[in-house]
Every structure is written in C-alpha cells, then in structure tokens.
PDB file of C-alpha atoms in Angstrom:
ATOM      1  CA  MET H   7     -83.748  17.738  20.178  1.00 51.00           C
ATOM      2  CA  LYS H   8     -83.101  14.995  22.712  1.00 47.00           C
ATOM      3  CA  ARG H   9     -81.111  13.015  20.092  1.00 52.00           C
ATOM      4  CA  ARG H  10     -79.042  16.098  19.280  1.00 52.00           C
ATOM      5  CA  LEU H  11     -78.245  16.636  22.966  1.00 45.00           C
ATOM      6  CA  THR H  12     -77.267  13.005  23.308  1.00 50.00           C
ATOM      7  CA  ARG H  13     -74.885  13.282  20.346  1.00 52.00           C
ATOM      8  CA  THR H  14     -73.435  16.497  21.773  1.00 50.00           C
ATOM      9  CA  PHE H  15     -72.936  14.835  25.144  1.00 49.00           C
ATOM     10  CA  ARG H  16     -71.235  11.833  23.573  1.00 57.00           C
ATOM     11  CA  TRP H  17     -68.984  14.062  21.503  1.00 51.00           C
ATOM     12  CA  SER H  18     -68.083  16.125  24.577  1.00 55.00           C
ATOM     13  CA  ALA H  19     -67.397  13.009  26.611  1.00 51.00           C
ATOM     14  CA  ALA H  20     -65.179  11.616  23.868  1.00 52.00           C
ATOM     15  CA  LEU H  21     -63.322  14.906  23.598  1.00 52.00           C
ATOM     16  CA  LEU H  22     -62.822  15.013  27.366  1.00 51.00           C
ATOM     17  CA  ALA H  23     -61.512  11.439  27.349  1.00 51.00           C
ATOM     18  CA  LEU H  24     -59.084  12.314  24.575  1.00 49.00           C
ATOM     19  CA  VAL H  25     -57.816  15.351  26.496  1.00 44.00           C
ATOM     20  CA  ILE H  26     -57.343  13.258  29.644  1.00 46.00           C
ATOM     21  CA  MET H  27     -55.494  10.599  27.647  1.00 47.00           C
ATOM     22  CA  LEU H  28     -53.176  13.178  26.087  1.00 43.00           C
ATOM     23  CA  ILE H  29     -52.445  14.742  29.461  1.00 42.00           C
ATOM     24  CA  ALA H  30     -51.731  11.325  30.942  1.00 42.00           C
ATOM     25  CA  SER H  31     -49.460  10.353  28.102  1.00 42.00           C
ATOM     26  CA  GLY H  32     -47.659  13.661  28.435  1.00 43.00           C
ATOM     27  CA  CYS H  33     -47.053  13.002  32.095  1.00 41.00           C
ATOM     28  CA  GLY H  34     -46.230   9.334  31.874  1.00 38.00           C
ATOM     29  CA  GLY H  35     -45.469   8.321  28.305  1.00 37.00           C
ATOM     30  CA  SER H  36     -42.183  10.201  28.145  1.00 37.00           C
ATOM     31  CA  GLY H  37     -41.775  10.779  31.828  1.00 39.00           C
ATOM     32  CA  SER H  38     -38.609  11.319  33.761  1.00 41.00           C
ATOM     33  CA  THR H  39     -38.187   7.716  34.943  1.00 48.00           C
ATOM     34  CA  ASP H  40     -39.420   5.765  31.906  1.00 89.00           C
ATOM     35  CA  THR H  41     -36.050   4.377  30.844  1.00 95.00           C
ATOM     36  CA  LEU H  42     -34.904   3.685  34.392  1.00 96.00           C
ATOM     37  CA  GLU H  43     -38.186   1.938  35.211  1.00 96.00           C
ATOM     38  CA  ALA H  44     -37.997  -0.064  31.987  1.00 96.00           C
ATOM     39  CA  ILE H  45     -34.485  -1.249  32.861  1.00 97.00           C
ATOM     40  CA  LYS H  46     -35.580  -2.355  36.327  1.00 97.00           C
ATOM     41  CA  LYS H  47     -38.698  -4.070  35.006  1.00 97.00           C
ATOM     42  CA  ARG H  48     -36.716  -5.820  32.268  1.00 97.00           C
ATOM     43  CA  GLY H  49     -33.965  -6.762  34.697  1.00 98.00           C
ATOM     44  CA  LYS H  50     -31.319  -5.832  32.181  1.00 98.00           C
ATOM     45  CA  LEU H  51     -29.478  -2.716  30.970  1.00 98.00           C
ATOM     46  CA  VAL H  52     -29.088  -2.490  27.180  1.00 98.00           C
ATOM     47  CA  ALA H  53     -25.971  -0.468  26.400  1.00 98.00           C
ATOM     48  CA  GLY H  54     -24.848   0.711  22.965  1.00 98.00           C
ATOM     49  CA  VAL H  55     -21.085   0.253  22.713  1.00 98.00           C
ATOM     50  CA  LYS H  56     -18.381   0.116  20.072  1.00 96.00           C
ATOM     51  CA  TYR H  57     -17.132  -3.285  18.911  1.00 96.00           C
ATOM     52  CA  ASP H  58     -14.220  -1.921  16.879  1.00 92.00           C
ATOM     53  CA  THR H  59     -12.425   0.449  19.233  1.00 92.00           C
ATOM     54  CA  LYS H  60      -9.483  -1.000  21.127  1.00 92.00           C
ATOM     55  CA  LEU H  61      -9.219   0.153  24.760  1.00 94.00           C
ATOM     56  CA  PHE H  62     -12.889   1.230  24.832  1.00 96.00           C
ATOM     57  CA  GLY H  63     -14.929  -1.511  23.166  1.00 97.00           C
ATOM     58  CA  LEU H  64     -13.355  -4.214  21.010  1.00 95.00           C
ATOM     59  CA  GLN H  65     -14.764  -7.635  20.184  1.00 95.00           C
ATOM     60  CA  ASP H  66     -12.406 -10.587  20.363  1.00 94.00           C
ATOM     61  CA  PRO H  67     -13.049 -12.553  17.148  1.00 92.00           C
ATOM     62  CA  ALA H  68     -12.027 -15.796  18.858  1.00 93.00           C
ATOM     63  CA  THR H  69     -14.319 -15.579  21.890  1.00 95.00           C
ATOM     64  CA  GLY H  70     -16.919 -13.067  20.781  1.00 94.00           C
ATOM     65  CA  ASN H  71     -16.385 -11.151  24.028  1.00 96.00           C
ATOM     66  CA  VAL H  72     -16.358  -7.340  23.922  1.00 98.00           C
ATOM     67  CA  GLU H  73     -13.888  -5.662  26.261  1.00 97.00           C
ATOM     68  CA  GLY H  74     -12.732  -2.154  27.102  1.00 97.00           C
ATOM     69  CA  PHE H  75     -13.090   0.879  29.301  1.00 98.00           C
ATOM     70  CA  ASP H  76     -16.621   1.658  28.084  1.00 98.00           C
ATOM     71  CA  ILE H  77     -17.660  -1.952  28.668  1.00 98.00           C
ATOM     72  CA  ASP H  78     -16.522  -1.817  32.287  1.00 98.00           C
ATOM     73  CA  ILE H  79     -18.435   1.438  32.796  1.00 98.00           C
ATOM     74  CA  ALA H  80     -21.558  -0.260  31.395  1.00 98.00           C
ATOM     75  CA  LYS H  81     -21.089  -3.177  33.806  1.00 98.00           C
ATOM     76  CA  ALA H  82     -20.685  -0.777  36.734  1.00 98.00           C
ATOM     77  CA  LEU H  83     -23.920   0.990  35.753  1.00 98.00           C
ATOM     78  CA  ALA H  84     -25.780  -2.327  35.587  1.00 98.00           C
ATOM     79  CA  LYS H  85     -24.511  -3.157  39.061  1.00 98.00           C
ATOM     80  CA  LYS H  86     -25.688   0.209  40.406  1.00 98.00           C
ATOM     81  CA  ILE H  87     -29.166  -0.112  38.935  1.00 98.00           C
ATOM     82  CA  LEU H  88     -29.758  -3.864  39.203  1.00 98.00           C
ATOM     83  CA  GLY H  89     -27.187  -5.010  41.752  1.00 98.00           C
ATOM     84  CA  ASP H  90     -25.407  -7.281  39.277  1.00 98.00           C
ATOM     85  CA  GLU H  91     -22.817  -6.225  36.693  1.00 98.00           C
ATOM     86  CA  THR H  92     -23.685  -9.202  34.486  1.00 98.00           C
ATOM     87  CA  LYS H  93     -27.200  -7.905  33.890  1.00 98.00           C
ATOM     88  CA  VAL H  94     -26.152  -5.898  30.863  1.00 98.00           C
ATOM     89  CA  GLU H  95     -26.712  -6.567  27.171  1.00 98.00           C
ATOM     90  CA  LEU H  96     -24.171  -5.030  24.835  1.00 98.00           C
ATOM     91  CA  LYS H  97     -25.366  -3.894  21.413  1.00 98.00           C
ATOM     92  CA  GLU H  98     -22.976  -2.742  18.730  1.00 97.00           C
ATOM     93  CA  VAL H  99     -23.231   0.890  17.629  1.00 97.00           C
ATOM     94  CA  THR H 100     -21.152   3.048  15.325  1.00 94.00           C
ATOM     95  CA  SER H 101     -20.723   6.809  15.297  1.00 92.00           C
ATOM     96  CA  LYS H 102     -23.303   6.884  12.508  1.00 92.00           C
ATOM     97  CA  THR H 103     -25.969   4.615  14.056  1.00 96.00           C
ATOM     98  CA  ARG H 104     -25.822   5.286  17.798  1.00 97.00           C
ATOM     99  CA  ILE H 105     -28.194   8.271  18.120  1.00 97.00           C
ATOM    100  CA  ASP H 106     -30.877   6.701  15.921  1.00 97.00           C
ATOM    101  CA  MET H 107     -30.646   3.461  17.907  1.00 97.00           C
ATOM    102  CA  LEU H 108     -31.125   5.405  21.140  1.00 98.00           C
ATOM    103  CA  LYS H 109     -34.087   7.365  19.801  1.00 96.00           C
ATOM    104  CA  ASN H 110     -35.692   4.181  18.440  1.00 96.00           C
ATOM    105  CA  GLY H 111     -35.447   2.482  21.824  1.00 95.00           C
ATOM    106  CA  ASP H 112     -33.022  -0.203  20.644  1.00 97.00           C
ATOM    107  CA  ILE H 113     -30.668   0.728  23.489  1.00 98.00           C
ATOM    108  CA  ASP H 114     -31.037   2.433  26.875  1.00 98.00           C
ATOM    109  CA  ILE H 115     -27.787   4.376  26.805  1.00 98.00           C
ATOM    110  CA  ILE H 116     -24.827   5.134  24.548  1.00 98.00           C
ATOM    111  CA  ILE H 117     -21.421   4.429  26.099  1.00 98.00           C
ATOM    112  CA  ALA H 118     -19.293   4.682  22.996  1.00 97.00           C
ATOM    113  CA  THR H 119     -16.553   7.342  22.914  1.00 95.00           C
ATOM    114  CA  MET H 120     -19.200   9.986  22.179  1.00 96.00           C
ATOM    115  CA  THR H 121     -18.059  13.604  22.326  1.00 94.00           C
ATOM    116  CA  ILE H 122     -20.427  16.048  24.005  1.00 96.00           C
ATOM    117  CA  THR H 123     -21.367  18.807  21.542  1.00 95.00           C
ATOM    118  CA  GLU H 124     -24.034  21.504  21.480  1.00 96.00           C
ATOM    119  CA  GLU H 125     -25.479  20.024  18.294  1.00 95.00           C
ATOM    120  CA  ARG H 126     -25.839  16.597  19.864  1.00 96.00           C
ATOM    121  CA  LYS H 127     -27.393  18.086  23.002  1.00 97.00           C
ATOM    122  CA  GLU H 128     -30.372  19.008  20.827  1.00 97.00           C
ATOM    123  CA  GLN H 129     -30.945  15.301  20.167  1.00 97.00           C
ATOM    124  CA  VAL H 130     -29.915  13.570  23.402  1.00 98.00           C
ATOM    125  CA  ASP H 131     -29.132  14.281  27.032  1.00 98.00           C
ATOM    126  CA  PHE H 132     -25.601  13.712  28.271  1.00 98.00           C
ATOM    127  CA  SER H 133     -24.095  12.581  31.524  1.00 98.00           C
ATOM    128  CA  ASP H 134     -21.198  14.441  33.069  1.00 98.00           C
ATOM    129  CA  VAL H 135     -17.888  14.016  31.242  1.00 97.00           C
ATOM    130  CA  TYR H 136     -16.474  10.551  31.890  1.00 97.00           C
ATOM    131  CA  PHE H 137     -13.361  10.735  29.709  1.00 96.00           C
ATOM    132  CA  GLU H 138     -11.238  13.584  28.331  1.00 93.00           C
ATOM    133  CA  ALA H 139      -9.747  13.041  24.890  1.00 93.00           C
ATOM    134  CA  GLY H 140      -8.412  15.155  22.011  1.00 94.00           C
ATOM    135  CA  GLN H 141      -8.267  14.680  18.254  1.00 96.00           C
ATOM    136  CA  SER H 142      -4.920  13.775  16.703  1.00 96.00           C
ATOM    137  CA  LEU H 143      -3.340  12.109  13.648  1.00 98.00           C
ATOM    138  CA  LEU H 144      -2.019   8.579  13.169  1.00 98.00           C
ATOM    139  CA  VAL H 145       0.563   7.975  10.449  1.00 98.00           C
ATOM    140  CA  LYS H 146       3.081   5.362   9.373  1.00 97.00           C
ATOM    141  CA  LYS H 147       6.418   5.855  11.105  1.00 96.00           C
ATOM    142  CA  GLY H 148       8.705   7.846   8.835  1.00 96.00           C
ATOM    143  CA  SER H 149       5.789   9.688   7.228  1.00 97.00           C
ATOM    144  CA  PRO H 150       6.487  13.311   6.204  1.00 97.00           C
ATOM    145  CA  ILE H 151       3.244  14.300   7.954  1.00 97.00           C
ATOM    146  CA  ALA H 152       4.125  15.951  11.250  1.00 96.00           C
ATOM    147  CA  GLY H 153       0.776  17.554  12.104  1.00 96.00           C
ATOM    148  CA  LEU H 154      -2.110  19.576  10.716  1.00 96.00           C
ATOM    149  CA  GLU H 155       0.260  21.930   8.929  1.00 96.00           C
ATOM    150  CA  SER H 156       1.419  19.022   6.728  1.00 97.00           C
ATOM    151  CA  LEU H 157      -2.061  18.302   5.349  1.00 97.00           C
ATOM    152  CA  ASN H 158      -2.741  19.665   1.873  1.00 96.00           C
ATOM    153  CA  LYS H 159      -4.549  18.842  -1.371  1.00 96.00           C
ATOM    154  CA  ASP H 160      -2.143  15.970  -1.987  1.00 96.00           C
ATOM    155  CA  THR H 161      -2.840  14.197   1.302  1.00 97.00           C
ATOM    156  CA  LYS H 162      -5.664  11.759   1.996  1.00 98.00           C
ATOM    157  CA  VAL H 163      -6.995  11.684   5.540  1.00 98.00           C
ATOM    158  CA  LEU H 164      -9.149   8.795   6.718  1.00 98.00           C
ATOM    159  CA  THR H 165     -11.862   9.123   9.345  1.00 96.00           C
ATOM    160  CA  VAL H 166     -15.259   7.708  10.367  1.00 94.00           C
ATOM    161  CA  LYS H 167     -18.766   8.649   9.252  1.00 92.00           C
ATOM    162  CA  GLY H 168     -20.925  10.506  11.772  1.00 87.00           C
ATOM    163  CA  SER H 169     -18.013  11.496  14.001  1.00 88.00           C
ATOM    164  CA  THR H 170     -16.958  14.921  15.234  1.00 89.00           C
ATOM    165  CA  SER H 171     -13.524  14.006  13.876  1.00 93.00           C
ATOM    166  CA  ALA H 172     -14.847  14.188  10.311  1.00 93.00           C
ATOM    167  CA  GLN H 173     -16.309  17.630  10.934  1.00 93.00           C
ATOM    168  CA  ASN H 174     -13.189  18.913  12.673  1.00 95.00           C
ATOM    169  CA  ILE H 175     -10.707  17.781  10.043  1.00 96.00           C
ATOM    170  CA  ARG H 176     -12.706  19.425   7.263  1.00 95.00           C
ATOM    171  CA  GLU H 177     -12.575  22.700   9.174  1.00 96.00           C
ATOM    172  CA  LYS H 178      -8.924  22.484  10.170  1.00 96.00           C
ATOM    173  CA  ALA H 179      -7.522  20.999   6.939  1.00 96.00           C
ATOM    174  CA  PRO H 180      -9.891  22.231   4.230  1.00 96.00           C
ATOM    175  CA  ASP H 181      -7.522  21.390   1.369  1.00 96.00           C
ATOM    176  CA  ALA H 182      -7.003  17.754   2.326  1.00 97.00           C
ATOM    177  CA  VAL H 183      -8.935  14.903   0.709  1.00 97.00           C
ATOM    178  CA  ILE H 184     -11.187  13.325   3.373  1.00 97.00           C
ATOM    179  CA  LEU H 185     -12.265   9.687   3.073  1.00 97.00           C
ATOM    180  CA  GLU H 186     -14.917   8.411   5.496  1.00 96.00           C
ATOM    181  CA  PHE H 187     -15.439   4.807   6.599  1.00 96.00           C
ATOM    182  CA  GLU H 188     -18.191   2.990   8.487  1.00 92.00           C
ATOM    183  CA  ASN H 189     -16.037   2.193  11.531  1.00 92.00           C
ATOM    184  CA  TYR H 190     -12.537   2.561  12.965  1.00 90.00           C
ATOM    185  CA  GLN H 191     -11.284  -0.888  12.049  1.00 91.00           C
ATOM    186  CA  ASP H 192     -12.218  -0.329   8.390  1.00 95.00           C
ATOM    187  CA  ALA H 193     -10.427   3.021   8.459  1.00 96.00           C
ATOM    188  CA  PHE H 194      -7.328   1.537  10.103  1.00 97.00           C
ATOM    189  CA  THR H 195      -7.283  -1.353   7.632  1.00 97.00           C
ATOM    190  CA  ALA H 196      -7.419   1.190   4.796  1.00 98.00           C
ATOM    191  CA  LEU H 197      -4.538   3.156   6.319  1.00 98.00           C
ATOM    192  CA  LYS H 198      -2.421   0.006   6.617  1.00 97.00           C
ATOM    193  CA  ALA H 199      -3.258  -0.812   2.995  1.00 97.00           C
ATOM    194  CA  GLY H 200      -1.953   2.579   1.885  1.00 97.00           C
ATOM    195  CA  GLN H 201      -5.322   4.009   0.905  1.00 97.00           C
ATOM    196  CA  GLY H 202      -4.597   7.158   2.890  1.00 97.00           C
ATOM    197  CA  ASP H 203      -1.747   9.136   4.393  1.00 98.00           C
ATOM    198  CA  ALA H 204      -3.171   9.670   7.873  1.00 98.00           C
ATOM    199  CA  LEU H 205      -6.071   8.597  10.060  1.00 98.00           C
ATOM    200  CA  THR H 206      -7.715  11.065  12.409  1.00 97.00           C
ATOM    201  CA  THR H 207      -9.911  10.584  15.440  1.00 95.00           C
ATOM    202  CA  ASP H 208      -9.500  10.941  19.203  1.00 93.00           C
ATOM    203  CA  ASN H 209      -6.012  10.302  20.536  1.00 93.00           C
ATOM    204  CA  SER H 210      -7.318   7.646  22.920  1.00 90.00           C
ATOM    205  CA  ILE H 211      -8.722   5.613  20.022  1.00 92.00           C
ATOM    206  CA  LEU H 212      -5.574   6.114  17.930  1.00 94.00           C
ATOM    207  CA  LEU H 213      -3.493   4.891  20.864  1.00 91.00           C
ATOM    208  CA  GLY H 214      -5.372   1.605  20.702  1.00 92.00           C
ATOM    209  CA  MET H 215      -4.562   1.311  16.990  1.00 94.00           C
ATOM    210  CA  GLN H 216      -0.908   2.044  17.667  1.00 93.00           C
ATOM    211  CA  GLN H 217      -0.873  -0.769  20.217  1.00 90.00           C
ATOM    212  CA  GLN H 218      -2.283  -3.080  17.557  1.00 91.00           C
ATOM    213  CA  ASP H 219       0.453  -2.094  15.102  1.00 95.00           C
ATOM    214  CA  PRO H 220       3.541  -0.297  16.515  1.00 95.00           C
ATOM    215  CA  SER H 221       4.682   0.636  12.995  1.00 97.00           C
ATOM    216  CA  PHE H 222       2.268   3.581  13.280  1.00 97.00           C
ATOM    217  CA  GLU H 223       2.580   6.623  15.527  1.00 95.00           C
ATOM    218  CA  LEU H 224       0.636   9.680  16.685  1.00 95.00           C
ATOM    219  CA  VAL H 225       1.952  13.032  15.444  1.00 96.00           C
ATOM    220  CA  GLY H 226       1.249  16.716  15.945  1.00 93.00           C
ATOM    221  CA  GLY H 227      -0.339  16.494  19.383  1.00 92.00           C
ATOM    222  CA  ASN H 228      -4.032  17.150  20.056  1.00 93.00           C
ATOM    223  CA  PHE H 229      -5.814  19.850  18.092  1.00 95.00           C
ATOM    224  CA  THR H 230      -9.257  19.623  19.728  1.00 94.00           C
ATOM    225  CA  ASP H 231     -10.831  18.867  23.092  1.00 93.00           C
ATOM    226  CA  GLU H 232     -13.130  15.829  23.018  1.00 93.00           C
ATOM    227  CA  PRO H 233     -15.019  15.354  26.287  1.00 96.00           C
ATOM    228  CA  TYR H 234     -16.873  12.023  26.244  1.00 97.00           C
ATOM    229  CA  GLY H 235     -20.318  11.701  27.755  1.00 98.00           C
ATOM    230  CA  MET H 236     -22.869   8.906  28.040  1.00 98.00           C
ATOM    231  CA  ALA H 237     -25.981   9.706  26.012  1.00 98.00           C
ATOM    232  CA  ILE H 238     -29.539   9.121  27.203  1.00 98.00           C
ATOM    233  CA  LYS H 239     -32.861   9.644  25.474  1.00 97.00           C
ATOM    234  CA  LYS H 240     -34.305  13.063  26.257  1.00 97.00           C
ATOM    235  CA  GLY H 241     -36.849  13.310  29.045  1.00 95.00           C
ATOM    236  CA  ASN H 242     -35.119  11.012  31.545  1.00 97.00           C
ATOM    237  CA  PRO H 243     -33.579  13.259  34.237  1.00 96.00           C
ATOM    238  CA  GLU H 244     -33.696  10.511  36.876  1.00 96.00           C
ATOM    239  CA  PHE H 245     -31.662   8.211  34.649  1.00 98.00           C
ATOM    240  CA  VAL H 246     -29.150  10.989  33.954  1.00 98.00           C
ATOM    241  CA  LYS H 247     -28.932  11.616  37.698  1.00 97.00           C
ATOM    242  CA  THR H 248     -28.290   7.917  38.357  1.00 98.00           C
ATOM    243  CA  VAL H 249     -25.503   7.801  35.769  1.00 98.00           C
ATOM    244  CA  ASN H 250     -23.851  10.903  37.232  1.00 98.00           C
ATOM    245  CA  GLU H 251     -24.094   9.408  40.714  1.00 98.00           C
ATOM    246  CA  LEU H 252     -22.277   6.340  39.413  1.00 98.00           C
ATOM    247  CA  LEU H 253     -19.462   8.443  37.957  1.00 98.00           C
ATOM    248  CA  LYS H 254     -19.013  10.279  41.249  1.00 98.00           C
ATOM    249  CA  GLU H 255     -18.996   7.007  43.191  1.00 98.00           C
ATOM    250  CA  LEU H 256     -16.394   5.485  40.856  1.00 98.00           C
ATOM    251  CA  LYS H 257     -14.131   8.514  41.172  1.00 97.00           C
ATOM    252  CA  ASP H 258     -14.579   8.896  44.930  1.00 98.00           C
ATOM    253  CA  SER H 259     -13.783   5.226  45.527  1.00 97.00           C
ATOM    254  CA  GLY H 260     -10.717   5.206  43.282  1.00 97.00           C
ATOM    255  CA  GLU H 261     -12.270   2.581  41.015  1.00 97.00           C
ATOM    256  CA  TYR H 262     -12.331   5.016  38.079  1.00 97.00           C
ATOM    257  CA  ASP H 263      -8.555   5.526  38.305  1.00 97.00           C
ATOM    258  CA  LYS H 264      -8.018   1.766  38.393  1.00 97.00           C
ATOM    259  CA  LEU H 265     -10.109   1.214  35.267  1.00 97.00           C
ATOM    260  CA  TYR H 266      -8.431   4.113  33.485  1.00 94.00           C
ATOM    261  CA  GLU H 267      -4.938   2.842  34.230  1.00 94.00           C
ATOM    262  CA  GLN H 268      -5.928  -0.745  33.386  1.00 95.00           C
ATOM    263  CA  TRP H 269      -7.011   0.216  29.869  1.00 94.00           C
ATOM    264  CA  MET H 270      -4.973   3.330  29.038  1.00 90.00           C
ATOM    265  CA  GLY H 271      -1.735   2.234  30.678  1.00 86.00           C
ATOM    266  CA  VAL H 272      -1.370   5.561  32.483  1.00 80.00           C
ATOM    267  CA  LYS H 273      -3.079   7.295  35.383  1.00 83.00           C
ATOM    268  CA  PRO H 274      -5.648  10.014  34.588  1.00 82.00           C
ATOM    269  CA  GLU H 275      -4.304  13.545  34.821  1.00 72.00           C
TER     270      GLU H 275
END
C-alpha cells in the first residue's frame, strides 16, 4: 500500500511539474518580447531582404554590397533597437522563401517588398504600411500590349513564384499564359531574351527594371493596390510596436521622405 502511494505521489508530482513547464513555456517560450529580446542579446538584427530588386534591395556584383530603400529601413531599425545602424545582418529572401525563413527563425523580420494580405496575416504579423505600390506591366517599347485588356491566350506574362502578382494576374488575365520564375532578375532576363511578352509585378519594382534598361516601359497604369508591410513572427507585439514607432519617427522627422526621394526619384504622394 505504501509503495502504491509512493508511486501515485511520484506520478502526481511529475504531472504537476509537466503542467508547470507547459504553462511557463506558454508564457515565455513564444512570449511577446522573445524576438526583440533575442535581437538585443545577440547584438544584431537579422533582416530578410531582396537581393534582386533594384531600388529596394539589389546586390552589387562587384562589391557584394546590397543597397536600396528596404536596406535603409533595416539599418534604421537596427539603430533604433541597438543604437547602431551597422548592427544588422542582411539575409537574402525571395517571395517564395521569406515566410518559411521567418517561421524557422532564420531571420527576425522580413523587409522585402511584401504586400499585406489577409491570407498572409494568418501566417505572420505585419507592421503598419511603409510603402504604397500597385501592380503594373512592363513591356518592350513599341509592344502592342497597352494594358490588361491586351492580354490574351497568345500572350505570355512573366512573374515571380510566391508573389501576390502571380495570383492577381491569373485572376485579371485568365486567358494569358503565365510563366513564373524564382526571382525578379531571372524574370527580367527572360523578358529581355524574348521568352515572354510582358512582366508583371509592383510598379515600384518595374520602375527599377526600367532604369536598368530604358528600352522597356510601364503600360496600362496600376491595376491593384499593393501596400507593403514588414513581417514579424506571430506572438511578438512588442517588436511590432517598436517597428511601428520607427516608421512614425522616420515620417515625423522627414527622414522617410528623404529616403523615398533618394531611391524612387520622386517625393511620396
């Protein structure tokens, strides 16, 4: 009888310890400041950015440096959190890989021309909108394509895997042939090689391509609204709050307008 009571006591104690551990992990393991605390403890912000998107995040093959609007936002965030804009590590993401990399803990935040959508909100938390864009079409100058109405079963439209642009163009031009690539530079290279008739993504990204090769132009205007947000792993409200504070500070100080004009060539509307 005594042995049975002892076993029961041990089992109860073990069960109680397990319950306490689960409660603790629930409170702390995915708590509101985990990512922010990890950044401070590490002494470095790890930001997922594009390496192939002129104006936002483009790597210079000669120097290896990555530059753009998103990169400067990442530096500003590092300065806010750690007091030094150089304390940031940039990791390359694509539209296809960025959410998985965030969930896996490979990066702290996505700053990579990411449109805020209801579907994505189920997977990540977003900051306030930090850039307003709209989807458009890029074609060779002299192309008969003038806009969405020109796309039919005989036209090939190039876009990028995992992007809202791919979803949108299928809905808005259901007869067109859609070809998806791993990244924007691959898609643009294919367009220049004549593998497609048009390339579609956000107008801000297409503008960067046009600057690379002025023989291409944007046509048809914008046919969607693409509000960009910075994405953060769910369960980190303090980190989201910090990012939103940064955006407000940049806009209130006028620094946001300076960065926008520096990269886009025009002042924000």
